[in-house]
PDB file of C-alpha atoms in Angstrom:
ATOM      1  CA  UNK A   1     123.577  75.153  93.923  1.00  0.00           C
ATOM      2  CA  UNK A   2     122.960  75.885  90.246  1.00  0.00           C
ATOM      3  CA  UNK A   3     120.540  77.900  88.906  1.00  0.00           C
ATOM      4  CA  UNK A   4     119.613  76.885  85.399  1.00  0.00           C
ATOM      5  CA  UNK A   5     118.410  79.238  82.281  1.00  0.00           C
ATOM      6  CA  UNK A   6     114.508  78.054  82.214  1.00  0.00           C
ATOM      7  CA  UNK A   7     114.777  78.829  86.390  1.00  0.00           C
ATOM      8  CA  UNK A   8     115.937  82.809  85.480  1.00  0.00           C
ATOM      9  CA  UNK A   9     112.852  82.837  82.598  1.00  0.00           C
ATOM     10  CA  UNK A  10     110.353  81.408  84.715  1.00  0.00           C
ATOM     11  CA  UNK A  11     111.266  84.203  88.001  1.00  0.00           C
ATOM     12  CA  UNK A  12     111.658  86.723  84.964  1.00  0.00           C
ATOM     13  CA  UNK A  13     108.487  86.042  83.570  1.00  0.00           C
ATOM     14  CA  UNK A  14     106.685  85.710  87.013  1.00  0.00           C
ATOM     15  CA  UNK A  15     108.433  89.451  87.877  1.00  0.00           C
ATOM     16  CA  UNK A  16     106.970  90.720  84.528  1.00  0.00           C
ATOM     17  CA  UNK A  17     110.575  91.079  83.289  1.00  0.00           C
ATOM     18  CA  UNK A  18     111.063  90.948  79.875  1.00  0.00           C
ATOM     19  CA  UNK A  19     114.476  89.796  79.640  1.00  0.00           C
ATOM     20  CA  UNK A  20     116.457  89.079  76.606  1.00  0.00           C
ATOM     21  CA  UNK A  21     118.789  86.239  75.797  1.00  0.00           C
ATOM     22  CA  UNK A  22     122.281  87.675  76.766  1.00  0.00           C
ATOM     23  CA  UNK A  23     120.614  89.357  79.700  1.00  0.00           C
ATOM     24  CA  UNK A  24     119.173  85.996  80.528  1.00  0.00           C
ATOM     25  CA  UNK A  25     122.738  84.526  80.107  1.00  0.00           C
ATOM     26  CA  UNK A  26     124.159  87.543  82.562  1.00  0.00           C
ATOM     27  CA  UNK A  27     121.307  86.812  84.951  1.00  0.00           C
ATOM     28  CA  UNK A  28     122.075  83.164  85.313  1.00  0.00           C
ATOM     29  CA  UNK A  29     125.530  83.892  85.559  1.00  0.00           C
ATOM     30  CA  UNK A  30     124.924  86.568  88.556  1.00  0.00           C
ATOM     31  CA  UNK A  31     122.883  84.685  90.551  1.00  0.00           C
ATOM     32  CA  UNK A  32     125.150  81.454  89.977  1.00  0.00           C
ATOM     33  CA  UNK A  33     127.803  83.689  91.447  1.00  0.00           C
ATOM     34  CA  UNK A  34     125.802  84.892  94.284  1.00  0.00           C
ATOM     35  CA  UNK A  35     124.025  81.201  95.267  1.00  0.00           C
ATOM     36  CA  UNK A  36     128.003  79.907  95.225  1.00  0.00           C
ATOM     37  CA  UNK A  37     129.014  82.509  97.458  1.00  0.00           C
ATOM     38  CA  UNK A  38     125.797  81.539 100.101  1.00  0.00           C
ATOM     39  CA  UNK A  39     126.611  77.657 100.039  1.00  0.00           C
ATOM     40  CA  UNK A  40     130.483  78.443 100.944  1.00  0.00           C
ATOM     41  CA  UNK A  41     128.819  80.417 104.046  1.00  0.00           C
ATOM     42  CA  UNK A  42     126.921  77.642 104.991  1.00  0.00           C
ATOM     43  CA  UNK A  43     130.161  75.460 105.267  1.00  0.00           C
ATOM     44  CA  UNK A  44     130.892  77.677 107.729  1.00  0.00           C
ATOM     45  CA  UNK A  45     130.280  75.975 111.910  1.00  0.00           C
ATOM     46  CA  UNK A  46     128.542  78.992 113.552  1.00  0.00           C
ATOM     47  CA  UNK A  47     127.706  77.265 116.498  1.00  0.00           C
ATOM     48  CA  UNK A  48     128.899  79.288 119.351  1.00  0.00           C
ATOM     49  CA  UNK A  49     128.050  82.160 116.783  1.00  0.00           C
ATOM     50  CA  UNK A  50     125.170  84.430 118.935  1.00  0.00           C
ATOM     51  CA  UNK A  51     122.930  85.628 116.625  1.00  0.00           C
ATOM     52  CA  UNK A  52     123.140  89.317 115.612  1.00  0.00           C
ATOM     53  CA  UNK A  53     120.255  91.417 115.043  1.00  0.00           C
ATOM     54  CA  UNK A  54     122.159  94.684 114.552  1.00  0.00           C
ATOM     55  CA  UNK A  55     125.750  95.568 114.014  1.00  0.00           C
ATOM     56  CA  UNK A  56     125.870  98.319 116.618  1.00  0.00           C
ATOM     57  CA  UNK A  57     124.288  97.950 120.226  1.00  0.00           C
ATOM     58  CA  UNK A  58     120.818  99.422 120.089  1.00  0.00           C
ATOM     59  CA  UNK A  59     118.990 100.987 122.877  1.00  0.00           C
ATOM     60  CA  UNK A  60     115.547 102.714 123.004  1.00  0.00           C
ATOM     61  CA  UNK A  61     116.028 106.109 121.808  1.00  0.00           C
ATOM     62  CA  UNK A  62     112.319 106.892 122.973  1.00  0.00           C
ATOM     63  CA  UNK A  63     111.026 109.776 125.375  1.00  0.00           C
ATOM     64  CA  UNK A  64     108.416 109.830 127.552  1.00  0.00           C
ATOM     65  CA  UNK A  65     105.314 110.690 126.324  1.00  0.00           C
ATOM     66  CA  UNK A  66     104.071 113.852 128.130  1.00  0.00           C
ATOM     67  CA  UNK A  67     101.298 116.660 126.992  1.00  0.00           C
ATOM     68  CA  UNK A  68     102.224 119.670 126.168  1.00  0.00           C
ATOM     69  CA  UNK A  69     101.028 122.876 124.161  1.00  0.00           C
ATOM     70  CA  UNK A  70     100.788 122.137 120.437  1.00  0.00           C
ATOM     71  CA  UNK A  71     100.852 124.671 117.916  1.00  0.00           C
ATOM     72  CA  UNK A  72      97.621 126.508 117.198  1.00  0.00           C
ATOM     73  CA  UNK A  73      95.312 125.560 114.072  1.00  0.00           C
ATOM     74  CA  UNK A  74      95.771 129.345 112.433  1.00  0.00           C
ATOM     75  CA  UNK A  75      98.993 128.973 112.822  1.00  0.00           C
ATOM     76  CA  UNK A  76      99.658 125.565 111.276  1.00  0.00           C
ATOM     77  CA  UNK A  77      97.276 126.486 108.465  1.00  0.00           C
ATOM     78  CA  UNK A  78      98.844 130.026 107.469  1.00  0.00           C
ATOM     79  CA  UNK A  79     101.454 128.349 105.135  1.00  0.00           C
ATOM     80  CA  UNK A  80      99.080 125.967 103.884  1.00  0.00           C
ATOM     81  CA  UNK A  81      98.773 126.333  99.866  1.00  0.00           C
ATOM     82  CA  UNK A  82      94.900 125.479 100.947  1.00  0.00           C
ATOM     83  CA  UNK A  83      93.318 125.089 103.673  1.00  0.00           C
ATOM     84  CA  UNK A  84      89.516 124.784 105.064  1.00  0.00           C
ATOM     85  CA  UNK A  85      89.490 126.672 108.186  1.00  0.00           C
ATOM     86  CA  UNK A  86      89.929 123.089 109.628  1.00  0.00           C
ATOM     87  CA  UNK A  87      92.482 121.443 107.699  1.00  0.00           C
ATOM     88  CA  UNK A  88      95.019 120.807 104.973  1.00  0.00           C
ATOM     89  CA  UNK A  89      93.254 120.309 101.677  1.00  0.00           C
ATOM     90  CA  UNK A  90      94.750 117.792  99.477  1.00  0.00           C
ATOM     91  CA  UNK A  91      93.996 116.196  96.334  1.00  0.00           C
ATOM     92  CA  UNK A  92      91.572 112.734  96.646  1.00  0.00           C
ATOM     93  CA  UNK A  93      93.674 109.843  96.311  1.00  0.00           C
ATOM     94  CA  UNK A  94      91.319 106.933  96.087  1.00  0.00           C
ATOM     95  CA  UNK A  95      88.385 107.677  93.913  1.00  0.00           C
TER      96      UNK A  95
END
């Protein structure tokens, strides 16, 4: 597959890139070399390939959920840089 100059300046412009023309050139060229390198891997016959998720074996690293004591509201606060009484105060995000 070959990705062609106007293809680069229209994903460009659609990123809000403002690319010039030898980084257009470079672009093309990169992703030329990168769509080459996906079309010799689909050569490839992966059928008795499973399919791989992970490169390690996961298992559920999880515990149990189970109550116990938490840390007391003084406490928590007493490092706070402010505090209510209640809770952290922070600065409003969304006005």
């Amino acid at each position: 597959m070959k990705i062609t100059r106007d293809e680069v300046q229209h994903v460009a412009a659609l990123a809000r890139l403002d690319l010039n023309d030898a980084e257009v050139d470079r672009m093309t060229g990169q992703l030329n070399a990168i769509l080459t390198y996906v079309a010799k891997l689909d050569e490839l016959d992966t059928a008795g390939v499973v399919v791989t998720t992970h490169t390690q074996p996961m298992i559920n690293a999880f515990r149990e959920d189970e109550v116990r004591p938490s840390l007391p509201r003084e406490q928590a606060l007493a490092n706070s840089p402010e505090q209510n009484g209640e809770s952290f105060v922070v600065p409003r995000v969304i006005g």
